[in-house]
């Protein structure tokens, strides 16, 4: 199969099926069909003999048993993002198993070495956003298996239908020396086993009606590159004092089918995906269980908007994740026109979070100036394994009830603030002339009427409160050693178009920090809590 344009084929035709034993090596180095755009590369297909129907069928095609083919090849620097290896799967196969490896030569300091992902599409094809997706494990695993009954985490169990399957290699990074790879495919013939029964989580838990609910919207399990089992993630969410959590494994929906066992009246488990592209990662939150979002595009392909619309049609949210993360392919390059919120705080507080908050704040001021839509801020742990802490940070969302749709609506409207843990409490309001507004609300008052901004905080000993408007930081005040206090600041709608609050821990030397100075060192300690804005409008 060839993608995205005309193809050229070189080298000899592949050997006929049945002419190789179960350890036969098929050298595909010259048997390539390359897409004209360079976005994808399709190798020559690998064929297997059909299951034995009678005694006249050639030896080596058992009715029950394994047959293996091994493919080797080489990719050079600048290789396509995705390399497709078609596998002609005959009838009578009950399991497909794949192993792969690649060399990792030494590279100069500062130069990326070899890194290659893997996944698979079934006989329904590899069309972008199509129905053929059967699993992805990125670079986290070197092998996977799929049958009707079960599958390796990251992959979808189901029938092994006859037709052209495609193993997908994703050469994430290719060293200057190139990448030599090997893929071993084993088909197991025999009767199909019992069908897998998914156990999706309910979309409602026992809530408190209209209230504030705590939840972590970015979590990984063994179904992608996490090391925690789903049971451990759910237990961690409960231990963190959360009301809800969102499952966001990279580029797969496979974990959706197991969360029902771990949800409960005390914990709403929402299904989602971290869509991991070559130009940034984004969270698809609130997907219907089992729905998968494609990731095989770059910003220059103009495909992101299509999949953002798919998520929104399903009632979900599109959230660029860790936009300033320095890792390869993790920085956000798609812009924010198709986003519903932005993750400005990811895991323990670091300098990339500072950059994300600064960019988000600048966009707030622009939205107020132009009257355009503003993007709410969210924060999540992105926890993968120990010692990463589930719920550091998490969102505190004002929602009508503890349901998937209500939580998504609360975040979409920006009715949330971000806390480092459930021990941090916060109430943020602005009032004038007997009227009051809270987070994401709008307070309208005459230009000369005093507006009192009020923040009540608990759980941040010796913390520093900052009030920030479209002019920058306008007030700073320290909390007592108890960590509990109330800070009030007065302004007017003529001076501030919005106000938001930050609560910081002390700096390493114990000082509170000072936001209106410049110097060679960071002027703030780690974030403890961060709110979305209250908008102030002149009557």
Short mmCIF file of C-alpha atoms in Angstrom, two decimals:
data_model
loop_
_atom_site.label_atom_id
_atom_site.label_comp_id
_atom_site.label_asym_id
_atom_site.label_seq_id
_atom_site.Cartn_x
_atom_site.Cartn_y
_atom_site.Cartn_z
CA UNK A 1 0.00 0.00 0.00
CA UNK A 2 1.22 3.52 -0.78
CA UNK A 3 0.13 6.70 0.96
CA UNK A 4 -0.31 10.27 -0.22
CA UNK A 5 1.00 10.04 -3.75
CA UNK A 6 2.55 7.97 -6.56
CA UNK A 7 5.08 5.29 -5.68
CA UNK A 8 8.16 3.71 -7.12
CA UNK A 9 9.13 0.15 -6.43
CA UNK A 10 12.66 -1.19 -6.49
CA UNK A 11 14.28 -4.57 -6.08
CA UNK A 12 12.99 -8.04 -6.67
CA UNK A 13 9.55 -9.31 -5.78
CA UNK A 14 9.18 -10.90 -2.33
CA UNK A 15 9.53 -14.68 -2.14
CA UNK A 16 6.36 -16.66 -2.51
CA UNK A 17 4.51 -17.56 0.66
CA UNK A 18 5.39 -20.99 1.98
CA UNK A 19 8.99 -20.93 0.71
CA UNK A 20 10.35 -19.90 4.11
CA UNK A 21 10.32 -21.79 7.36
CA UNK A 22 9.07 -20.22 10.59
CA UNK A 23 12.38 -18.44 11.18
CA UNK A 24 12.85 -17.26 7.60
CA UNK A 25 14.39 -13.78 7.19
CA UNK A 26 12.90 -11.46 4.58
CA UNK A 27 15.27 -8.62 3.66
CA UNK A 28 13.13 -5.59 2.77
CA UNK A 29 15.92 -3.03 2.53
CA UNK A 30 15.37 -2.55 -1.18
CA UNK A 31 11.70 -3.42 -1.36
CA UNK A 32 10.27 0.01 -0.59
CA UNK A 33 7.38 2.05 -1.85
CA UNK A 34 7.84 5.67 -0.73
CA UNK A 35 5.12 8.31 -0.56
CA UNK A 36 5.95 11.32 -2.70
CA UNK A 37 5.35 13.74 0.17
CA UNK A 38 7.81 12.00 2.46
CA UNK A 39 5.15 11.90 5.22
CA UNK A 40 4.88 8.12 5.12
CA UNK A 41 6.77 5.14 3.78
CA UNK A 42 5.22 1.79 2.90
CA UNK A 43 7.31 -1.37 2.74
CA UNK A 44 6.62 -4.32 0.48
CA UNK A 45 4.01 -6.67 1.98
CA UNK A 46 4.76 -9.78 4.02
CA UNK A 47 2.69 -12.81 3.04
CA UNK A 48 1.65 -15.89 5.00
CA UNK A 49 0.15 -19.10 3.68
CA UNK A 50 -3.52 -19.80 4.35
CA UNK A 51 -4.52 -22.24 7.07
CA UNK A 52 -4.38 -25.88 5.99
CA UNK A 53 -7.70 -27.04 4.64
CA UNK A 54 -6.76 -30.58 3.52
CA UNK A 55 -3.86 -32.97 3.27
CA UNK A 56 -2.79 -31.48 -0.07
CA UNK A 57 -1.86 -28.11 1.44
CA UNK A 58 1.91 -27.50 1.46
CA UNK A 59 3.84 -28.31 4.60
CA UNK A 60 4.33 -25.34 6.93
CA UNK A 61 0.76 -24.07 6.85
CA UNK A 62 -0.77 -25.68 9.94
CA UNK A 63 -4.40 -25.57 10.95
CA UNK A 64 -3.12 -24.97 14.47
CA UNK A 65 0.28 -23.52 15.28
CA UNK A 66 2.65 -20.62 14.67
CA UNK A 67 4.31 -19.26 11.56
CA UNK A 68 6.88 -16.46 11.79
CA UNK A 69 8.32 -14.01 9.29
CA UNK A 70 11.13 -11.57 10.11
CA UNK A 71 11.74 -8.32 8.26
CA UNK A 72 14.91 -6.22 8.44
CA UNK A 73 15.49 -2.76 7.07
CA UNK A 74 17.26 0.54 7.43
CA UNK A 75 16.08 4.11 7.77
CA UNK A 76 18.22 7.18 7.19
CA UNK A 77 18.08 10.57 8.87
CA UNK A 78 15.07 12.43 7.52
CA UNK A 79 12.98 9.27 7.28
CA UNK A 80 9.20 9.51 7.06
CA UNK A 81 7.31 10.03 10.29
CA UNK A 82 5.53 6.70 9.85
CA UNK A 83 6.72 3.53 8.14
CA UNK A 84 4.00 1.02 7.25
CA UNK A 85 4.76 -2.70 6.97
CA UNK A 86 1.78 -4.45 5.31
CA UNK A 87 1.09 -7.99 6.50
CA UNK A 88 -1.23 -10.20 4.46
CA UNK A 89 -3.18 -12.07 7.13
CA UNK A 90 -4.99 -15.16 5.84
CA UNK A 91 -8.17 -16.67 7.19
CA UNK A 92 -7.91 -18.98 10.16
CA UNK A 93 -5.57 -16.82 12.28
CA UNK A 94 -6.50 -16.44 15.95
CA UNK A 95 -3.56 -14.34 17.18
CA UNK A 96 -1.00 -11.92 15.79
CA UNK A 97 2.20 -11.27 17.72
CA UNK A 98 4.89 -8.72 16.84
CA UNK A 99 8.38 -8.10 18.19
CA UNK A 100 10.71 -5.34 17.03
CA UNK A 101 14.15 -3.94 17.73
CA UNK A 102 16.53 -1.33 16.35
CA UNK A 103 20.15 -0.39 16.88
CA UNK A 104 21.24 2.48 19.09
CA UNK A 105 24.69 3.65 17.96
CA UNK A 106 26.61 6.21 19.99
CA UNK A 107 25.99 9.81 18.94
CA UNK A 108 27.80 13.08 19.73
CA UNK A 109 26.68 15.01 22.79
CA UNK A 110 23.59 17.06 22.04
CA UNK A 111 22.58 14.90 19.06
CA UNK A 112 19.39 12.78 19.31
CA UNK A 113 19.94 9.04 19.09
CA UNK A 114 17.65 6.42 17.59
CA UNK A 115 14.13 6.17 18.96
CA UNK A 116 11.30 4.28 17.26
CA UNK A 117 7.64 3.77 18.17
CA UNK A 118 5.34 0.94 17.10
CA UNK A 119 1.64 0.24 16.59
CA UNK A 120 -0.73 -1.57 14.27
CA UNK A 121 -3.80 -1.06 12.05
CA UNK A 122 -6.02 -3.93 10.94
CA UNK A 123 -7.61 -4.84 7.59
CA UNK A 124 -9.87 -1.78 7.69
CA UNK A 125 -6.91 0.35 6.62
CA UNK A 126 -4.59 3.15 7.73
CA UNK A 127 -6.66 6.12 6.57
CA UNK A 128 -6.20 9.17 8.80
CA UNK A 129 -8.96 9.07 11.38
CA UNK A 130 -10.24 5.76 9.97
CA UNK A 131 -11.56 2.63 11.65
CA UNK A 132 -8.48 0.43 11.33
CA UNK A 133 -6.69 1.42 14.53
CA UNK A 134 -5.84 -1.60 16.72
CA UNK A 135 -3.20 -0.25 19.06
CA UNK A 136 -0.13 1.79 19.83
CA UNK A 137 2.57 1.44 22.47
CA UNK A 138 4.99 4.11 21.28
CA UNK A 139 8.50 3.22 22.35
CA UNK A 140 7.43 1.75 25.68
CA UNK A 141 7.23 -1.89 24.54
CA UNK A 142 9.23 -4.10 22.22
CA UNK A 143 6.42 -6.62 21.61
CA UNK A 144 2.65 -6.95 21.53
CA UNK A 145 -0.06 -9.56 20.90
CA UNK A 146 -3.69 -9.30 19.79
CA UNK A 147 -6.41 -11.95 19.80
CA UNK A 148 -10.18 -11.92 20.06
CA UNK A 149 -9.99 -12.55 23.79
CA UNK A 150 -7.17 -10.32 24.95
CA UNK A 151 -4.42 -7.93 23.89
CA UNK A 152 -1.27 -6.36 25.26
CA UNK A 153 -2.10 -3.08 27.05
CA UNK A 154 -2.26 -0.31 24.47
CA UNK A 155 -3.87 -2.64 21.92
CA UNK A 156 -7.49 -3.53 21.24
CA UNK A 157 -8.64 -7.14 21.50
CA UNK A 158 -10.91 -8.41 18.77
CA UNK A 159 -11.13 -10.84 15.85
CA UNK A 160 -8.08 -11.28 13.62
CA UNK A 161 -9.87 -10.75 10.33
CA UNK A 162 -8.25 -11.74 7.04
CA UNK A 163 -6.82 -8.94 4.93
CA UNK A 164 -3.94 -6.49 4.88
CA UNK A 165 -2.86 -5.39 8.33
CA UNK A 166 -0.21 -2.73 8.76
CA UNK A 167 2.46 -2.67 11.43
CA UNK A 168 3.47 0.96 11.93
CA UNK A 169 6.95 2.07 12.88
CA UNK A 170 7.35 5.64 14.07
CA UNK A 171 11.02 6.66 13.79
CA UNK A 172 10.79 9.43 16.35
CA UNK A 173 14.48 10.22 16.11
CA UNK A 174 17.07 8.85 13.66
CA UNK A 175 20.78 9.08 14.49
CA UNK A 176 23.25 10.44 11.91
CA UNK A 177 24.38 6.83 11.34
CA UNK A 178 20.84 5.76 10.41
CA UNK A 179 18.60 3.18 12.05
CA UNK A 180 18.72 -0.56 11.38
CA UNK A 181 15.53 -2.29 12.48
CA UNK A 182 14.05 -5.76 12.68
CA UNK A 183 10.39 -6.75 12.92
CA UNK A 184 9.29 -10.32 13.69
CA UNK A 185 5.67 -11.22 12.95
CA UNK A 186 4.12 -14.43 14.25
CA UNK A 187 0.66 -15.61 13.26
CA UNK A 188 -1.00 -18.29 15.36
CA UNK A 189 -3.53 -20.39 13.47
CA UNK A 190 -6.52 -22.02 15.11
CA UNK A 191 -10.05 -21.46 16.32
CA UNK A 192 -10.92 -18.00 17.56
CA UNK A 193 -11.31 -17.65 21.32
CA UNK A 194 -14.12 -16.05 23.29
CA UNK A 195 -14.80 -12.40 22.55
CA UNK A 196 -13.50 -9.75 24.92
CA UNK A 197 -16.18 -7.89 26.89
CA UNK A 198 -15.38 -4.23 27.62
CA UNK A 199 -16.18 -2.75 31.02
CA UNK A 200 -16.52 0.98 30.45
CA UNK A 201 -16.88 3.37 33.40
CA UNK A 202 -20.21 5.08 34.09
CA UNK A 203 -20.51 8.77 33.25
CA UNK A 204 -21.98 9.66 36.65
CA UNK A 205 -20.88 9.28 40.26
CA UNK A 206 -22.52 10.29 43.52
CA UNK A 207 -22.07 14.03 43.60
CA UNK A 208 -23.16 16.85 45.88
CA UNK A 209 -25.24 18.68 43.32
CA UNK A 210 -23.84 22.06 42.28
CA UNK A 211 -20.48 22.15 44.05
CA UNK A 212 -16.70 22.27 43.68
CA UNK A 213 -15.18 18.95 42.56
CA UNK A 214 -11.50 18.03 42.51
CA UNK A 215 -9.97 16.06 39.67
CA UNK A 216 -6.76 15.24 37.79
CA UNK A 217 -7.24 15.45 34.02
CA UNK A 218 -3.95 13.96 32.78
CA UNK A 219 -2.97 10.46 33.93
CA UNK A 220 -1.16 7.49 32.40
CA UNK A 221 -1.21 3.74 32.97
CA UNK A 222 0.52 0.65 31.57
CA UNK A 223 -1.73 1.09 28.54
CA UNK A 224 0.82 3.63 27.27
CA UNK A 225 4.10 4.62 28.92
CA UNK A 226 2.99 4.57 32.55
CA UNK A 227 4.06 1.90 35.02
CA UNK A 228 0.95 2.00 37.17
CA UNK A 229 -1.91 -0.43 36.63
CA UNK A 230 -5.38 1.11 36.26
CA UNK A 231 -6.20 -0.19 39.76
CA UNK A 232 -3.20 1.70 41.15
CA UNK A 233 -4.12 4.93 39.38
CA UNK A 234 -7.70 4.79 40.68
CA UNK A 235 -6.42 4.07 44.19
CA UNK A 236 -4.00 6.99 43.89
CA UNK A 237 -6.81 9.32 42.83
CA UNK A 238 -8.85 8.32 45.86
CA UNK A 239 -5.85 8.73 48.16
CA UNK A 240 -5.31 12.24 46.74
CA UNK A 241 -8.84 13.21 47.74
CA UNK A 242 -10.10 13.53 44.17
CA UNK A 243 -13.70 13.30 43.02
CA UNK A 244 -12.85 12.57 39.39
CA UNK A 245 -9.92 11.63 37.16
CA UNK A 246 -9.36 11.46 33.40
CA UNK A 247 -7.56 8.55 31.73
CA UNK A 248 -5.27 10.00 29.03
CA UNK A 249 -2.96 7.29 27.75
CA UNK A 250 -0.88 8.25 24.72
CA UNK A 251 -2.52 7.63 21.32
CA UNK A 252 -4.75 4.76 22.39
CA UNK A 253 -8.19 4.12 23.82
CA UNK A 254 -7.41 0.62 25.07
CA UNK A 255 -7.67 1.45 28.78
CA UNK A 256 -11.26 2.69 28.35
CA UNK A 257 -12.47 -0.89 28.35
CA UNK A 258 -11.21 -1.68 31.86
CA UNK A 259 -12.03 1.42 33.91
CA UNK A 260 -15.52 0.25 34.83
CA UNK A 261 -14.03 -2.13 37.37
CA UNK A 262 -12.30 0.70 39.25
CA UNK A 263 -14.88 3.49 39.10
CA UNK A 264 -17.38 3.91 41.91
CA UNK A 265 -19.88 6.23 43.49
CA UNK A 266 -16.93 7.99 45.14
CA UNK A 267 -14.81 8.41 41.97
CA UNK A 268 -15.90 9.47 38.50
CA UNK A 269 -13.50 8.08 35.89
CA UNK A 270 -13.62 10.02 32.61
CA UNK A 271 -12.20 8.55 29.42
CA UNK A 272 -9.80 10.51 27.23
CA UNK A 273 -6.51 10.39 25.32
CA UNK A 274 -3.24 12.29 25.15
CA UNK A 275 -2.85 12.87 21.44
CA UNK A 276 0.92 12.82 20.92
CA UNK A 277 1.93 14.42 17.63
CA UNK A 278 5.35 15.48 16.32
CA UNK A 279 4.50 19.14 17.02
CA UNK A 280 3.03 18.96 20.50
CA UNK A 281 0.73 16.96 22.74
CA UNK A 282 -2.93 17.66 23.44
CA UNK A 283 -5.54 16.21 25.75
CA UNK A 284 -8.83 14.97 24.36
CA UNK A 285 -10.90 15.02 27.56
CA UNK A 286 -14.34 13.49 27.98
CA UNK A 287 -14.30 11.19 24.96
CA UNK A 288 -17.05 8.58 24.70
CA UNK A 289 -15.58 5.31 25.93
CA UNK A 290 -13.77 3.52 23.12
CA UNK A 291 -13.35 6.57 20.88
CA UNK A 292 -9.84 7.06 19.47
CA UNK A 293 -8.30 10.28 18.15
CA UNK A 294 -5.63 10.14 15.43
CA UNK A 295 -2.21 11.73 16.00
CA UNK A 296 -0.43 11.14 12.65
CA UNK A 297 0.04 14.74 11.52
CA UNK A 298 2.18 17.81 12.04
CA UNK A 299 1.12 21.44 12.35
CA UNK A 300 1.93 22.03 8.66
CA UNK A 301 -0.57 19.32 7.65
CA UNK A 302 -3.57 21.43 8.73
CA UNK A 303 -5.28 18.39 10.30
CA UNK A 304 -5.45 19.39 13.96
CA UNK A 305 -8.67 21.37 13.52
CA UNK A 306 -10.41 18.34 12.06
CA UNK A 307 -9.70 16.19 15.10
CA UNK A 308 -10.43 19.03 17.51
CA UNK A 309 -13.89 19.23 15.95
CA UNK A 310 -14.28 15.47 16.34
CA UNK A 311 -13.62 15.78 20.07
CA UNK A 312 -16.06 18.65 20.49
CA UNK A 313 -18.78 16.83 18.54
CA UNK A 314 -18.43 14.05 21.10
CA UNK A 315 -18.88 16.50 23.98
CA UNK A 316 -15.19 16.58 24.90
CA UNK A 317 -12.55 19.24 25.37
CA UNK A 318 -9.36 20.04 23.46
CA UNK A 319 -6.52 21.03 25.78
CA UNK A 320 -2.92 21.67 24.64
CA UNK A 321 -0.70 19.95 27.20
CA UNK A 322 2.57 21.24 28.74
CA UNK A 323 3.05 23.70 25.83
CA UNK A 324 6.62 24.64 26.83
CA UNK A 325 7.86 21.15 27.69
CA UNK A 326 11.45 21.01 26.35
CA UNK A 327 11.37 17.39 25.21
CA UNK A 328 11.53 16.61 21.50
CA UNK A 329 8.15 17.05 19.76
CA UNK A 330 6.45 18.13 23.01
CA UNK A 331 6.34 21.91 22.50
CA UNK A 332 3.01 23.22 21.23
CA UNK A 333 3.07 24.41 17.59
CA UNK A 334 -0.60 24.27 16.52
CA UNK A 335 -1.80 27.57 17.94
CA UNK A 336 -4.82 28.00 20.20
CA UNK A 337 -7.71 28.80 17.87
CA UNK A 338 -9.06 25.24 18.15
CA UNK A 339 -8.39 24.80 21.88
CA UNK A 340 -10.97 24.84 24.70
CA UNK A 341 -8.49 25.31 27.57
CA UNK A 342 -4.73 25.14 28.07
CA UNK A 343 -2.67 23.16 30.55
CA UNK A 344 -0.48 25.80 32.20
CA UNK A 345 0.70 23.67 35.13
CA UNK A 346 1.97 20.14 34.57
CA UNK A 347 3.37 18.13 37.47
CA UNK A 348 5.78 19.68 39.99
CA UNK A 349 6.25 23.39 39.30
CA UNK A 350 9.16 24.15 36.91
CA UNK A 351 10.30 26.96 34.64
CA UNK A 352 8.24 25.70 31.66
CA UNK A 353 5.11 26.21 33.77
CA UNK A 354 6.19 29.80 34.41
CA UNK A 355 6.41 30.29 30.64
CA UNK A 356 3.00 28.70 30.10
CA UNK A 357 1.33 30.93 32.68
CA UNK A 358 2.97 34.06 31.25
CA UNK A 359 1.76 33.21 27.73
CA UNK A 360 -1.73 32.38 28.98
CA UNK A 361 -1.90 35.68 30.88
CA UNK A 362 -0.83 37.65 27.79
CA UNK A 363 -3.58 35.94 25.80
CA UNK A 364 -6.10 36.89 28.50
CA UNK A 365 -5.24 40.55 28.06
CA UNK A 366 -5.55 40.20 24.29
CA UNK A 367 -8.96 38.52 24.61
CA UNK A 368 -10.23 41.35 26.82
CA UNK A 369 -8.88 43.98 24.43
CA UNK A 370 -10.39 42.39 21.31
CA UNK A 371 -13.54 40.96 22.85
CA UNK A 372 -12.55 37.50 21.63
CA UNK A 373 -12.91 34.14 23.37
CA UNK A 374 -10.56 33.52 26.31
CA UNK A 375 -8.96 30.19 27.16
CA UNK A 376 -9.34 28.80 30.69
CA UNK A 377 -6.26 27.46 32.46
CA UNK A 378 -6.06 23.92 33.84
CA UNK A 379 -3.41 22.00 35.73
CA UNK A 380 -2.75 18.27 35.93
CA UNK A 381 -0.18 15.87 37.30
CA UNK A 382 0.68 13.96 34.10
CA UNK A 383 1.68 11.20 36.53
CA UNK A 384 3.15 8.08 34.94
CA UNK A 385 4.80 6.14 37.77
CA UNK A 386 6.39 6.43 41.19
CA UNK A 387 7.47 8.84 42.56
CA UNK A 388 5.21 11.11 40.46
CA UNK A 389 2.24 12.18 42.58
CA UNK A 390 -1.30 11.79 41.33
CA UNK A 391 -3.16 15.04 41.93
CA UNK A 392 -0.04 17.27 41.90
CA UNK A 393 -1.60 19.49 40.68
CA UNK A 394 -5.31 19.06 40.01
CA UNK A 395 -8.35 21.12 39.06
CA UNK A 396 -11.11 22.25 41.41
CA UNK A 397 -14.15 22.60 39.16
CA UNK A 398 -17.50 24.22 39.91
CA UNK A 399 -20.02 21.89 38.25
CA UNK A 400 -23.72 21.19 38.40
CA UNK A 401 -23.05 17.59 39.46
CA UNK A 402 -20.41 14.88 39.38
CA UNK A 403 -20.99 13.77 35.79
CA UNK A 404 -18.72 13.76 32.77
CA UNK A 405 -20.81 16.37 30.93
CA UNK A 406 -21.06 18.68 33.96
CA UNK A 407 -17.31 18.53 34.66
CA UNK A 408 -16.53 19.23 30.99
CA UNK A 409 -18.96 22.17 31.03
CA UNK A 410 -17.35 23.60 34.14
CA UNK A 411 -13.86 23.47 32.65
CA UNK A 412 -15.06 24.79 29.29
CA UNK A 413 -16.51 27.83 31.07
CA UNK A 414 -13.33 28.34 33.13
CA UNK A 415 -15.11 27.75 36.43
CA UNK A 416 -12.06 26.14 37.99
CA UNK A 417 -8.88 26.84 39.89
CA UNK A 418 -5.76 24.75 40.27
CA UNK A 419 -4.43 23.30 43.53
CA UNK A 420 -1.22 21.45 44.30
CA UNK A 421 -3.10 19.09 46.65
CA UNK A 422 -6.43 18.61 48.39
CA UNK A 423 -4.99 20.29 51.50
CA UNK A 424 -5.14 23.65 49.71
CA UNK A 425 -8.43 25.51 49.93
CA UNK A 426 -9.39 28.75 48.21
CA UNK A 427 -12.31 31.14 47.67
CA UNK A 428 -11.91 34.02 45.21
CA UNK A 429 -14.50 36.77 44.63
CA UNK A 430 -14.85 40.37 43.54
CA UNK A 431 -17.61 42.64 44.79
CA UNK A 432 -18.94 46.14 44.17
CA UNK A 433 -22.12 48.00 45.07
CA UNK A 434 -23.76 44.91 46.54
CA UNK A 435 -22.97 42.67 43.58
CA UNK A 436 -20.43 39.84 43.50
CA UNK A 437 -18.70 37.62 40.92
CA UNK A 438 -16.57 34.53 41.27
CA UNK A 439 -14.06 32.69 39.12
CA UNK A 440 -14.86 33.07 35.38
CA UNK A 441 -17.66 35.48 36.23
CA UNK A 442 -18.02 39.11 35.21
CA UNK A 443 -18.59 41.97 37.65
CA UNK A 444 -20.04 45.11 36.07
CA UNK A 445 -19.67 48.45 37.85
CA UNK A 446 -19.19 52.12 37.09
CA UNK A 447 -15.62 53.16 36.47
CA UNK A 448 -15.32 55.02 39.78
CA UNK A 449 -17.04 52.48 42.05
CA UNK A 450 -14.65 50.61 44.36
CA UNK A 451 -14.24 46.90 43.64
CA UNK A 452 -13.05 44.71 46.51
CA UNK A 453 -11.14 41.62 45.42
CA UNK A 454 -11.09 38.97 48.14
CA UNK A 455 -9.09 35.76 48.42
CA UNK A 456 -9.50 33.30 51.29
CA UNK A 457 -6.73 30.70 51.46
CA UNK A 458 -5.95 27.65 53.59
CA UNK A 459 -3.12 25.14 53.46
CA UNK A 460 -0.15 27.27 52.29
CA UNK A 461 2.08 28.12 55.28
CA UNK A 462 3.95 31.40 54.82
CA UNK A 463 2.63 31.57 51.28
CA UNK A 464 2.61 34.64 49.07
CA UNK A 465 -0.64 35.89 47.51
CA UNK A 466 -0.43 37.75 44.20
CA UNK A 467 -3.25 39.64 42.48
CA UNK A 468 -2.54 40.06 38.77
CA UNK A 469 -4.50 42.16 36.26
CA UNK A 470 -4.04 43.18 32.65
CA UNK A 471 -1.46 45.67 33.96
CA UNK A 472 0.55 42.97 35.75
CA UNK A 473 0.98 42.27 39.46
CA UNK A 474 -0.94 44.89 41.44
CA UNK A 475 -0.86 43.48 44.97
CA UNK A 476 1.28 41.09 47.00
CA UNK A 477 0.76 39.90 50.56
CA UNK A 478 2.16 37.11 52.73
CA UNK A 479 0.15 34.49 54.58
CA UNK A 480 0.90 33.59 58.20
CA UNK A 481 2.73 30.44 59.29
CA UNK A 482 -0.62 28.72 59.73
CA UNK A 483 -1.20 28.96 55.99
CA UNK A 484 -4.70 30.32 56.49
CA UNK A 485 -5.63 33.91 55.77
CA UNK A 486 -7.74 36.42 53.87
CA UNK A 487 -6.34 39.03 51.50
CA UNK A 488 -8.44 41.96 50.25
CA UNK A 489 -7.40 44.46 47.59
CA UNK A 490 -9.38 47.38 46.18
CA UNK A 491 -9.47 48.48 42.55
CA UNK A 492 -11.97 49.81 40.00
CA UNK A 493 -13.21 48.70 36.59
CA UNK A 494 -11.31 51.64 35.08
CA UNK A 495 -8.02 50.23 36.33
CA UNK A 496 -8.44 46.49 35.81
CA UNK A 497 -10.19 44.51 33.08
CA UNK A 498 -9.65 41.24 34.92
CA UNK A 499 -7.99 40.01 38.06
CA UNK A 500 -6.61 36.60 38.85
CA UNK A 501 -4.87 35.16 41.90
CA UNK A 502 -1.75 33.12 42.52
CA UNK A 503 -0.61 31.60 45.80
CA UNK A 504 3.10 30.76 45.94
CA UNK A 505 5.24 28.89 48.41
CA UNK A 506 8.19 30.77 49.90
CA UNK A 507 11.42 30.79 47.95
CA UNK A 508 14.23 28.39 48.84
CA UNK A 509 15.75 30.93 51.25
CA UNK A 510 12.41 31.37 53.02
CA UNK A 511 11.69 34.82 51.57
CA UNK A 512 8.29 35.56 50.00
CA UNK A 513 9.62 36.70 46.62
CA UNK A 514 8.98 40.01 44.93
CA UNK A 515 7.09 40.25 41.67
CA UNK A 516 7.97 43.77 40.61
CA UNK A 517 11.74 43.33 40.39
CA UNK A 518 14.17 41.90 37.87
CA UNK A 519 17.35 39.95 38.42
CA UNK A 520 19.36 36.89 37.41
CA UNK A 521 17.38 34.52 39.65
CA UNK A 522 13.72 33.47 39.70
CA UNK A 523 11.74 35.80 41.94
CA UNK A 524 9.07 33.31 43.00
CA UNK A 525 8.75 30.02 44.82
CA UNK A 526 6.67 27.12 43.49
CA UNK A 527 2.98 27.60 42.78
CA UNK A 528 0.52 26.32 45.37
CA UNK A 529 -2.71 27.54 43.75
CA UNK A 530 -3.73 29.45 40.63
CA UNK A 531 -7.15 30.78 39.63
CA UNK A 532 -8.84 31.59 36.40
CA UNK A 533 -9.78 35.29 36.17
CA UNK A 534 -12.71 37.33 37.33
CA UNK A 535 -13.58 39.88 34.63
CA UNK A 536 -14.28 43.49 35.56
CA UNK A 537 -16.45 45.45 33.15
CA UNK A 538 -17.17 49.15 33.13
CA UNK A 539 -20.90 49.91 33.20
#
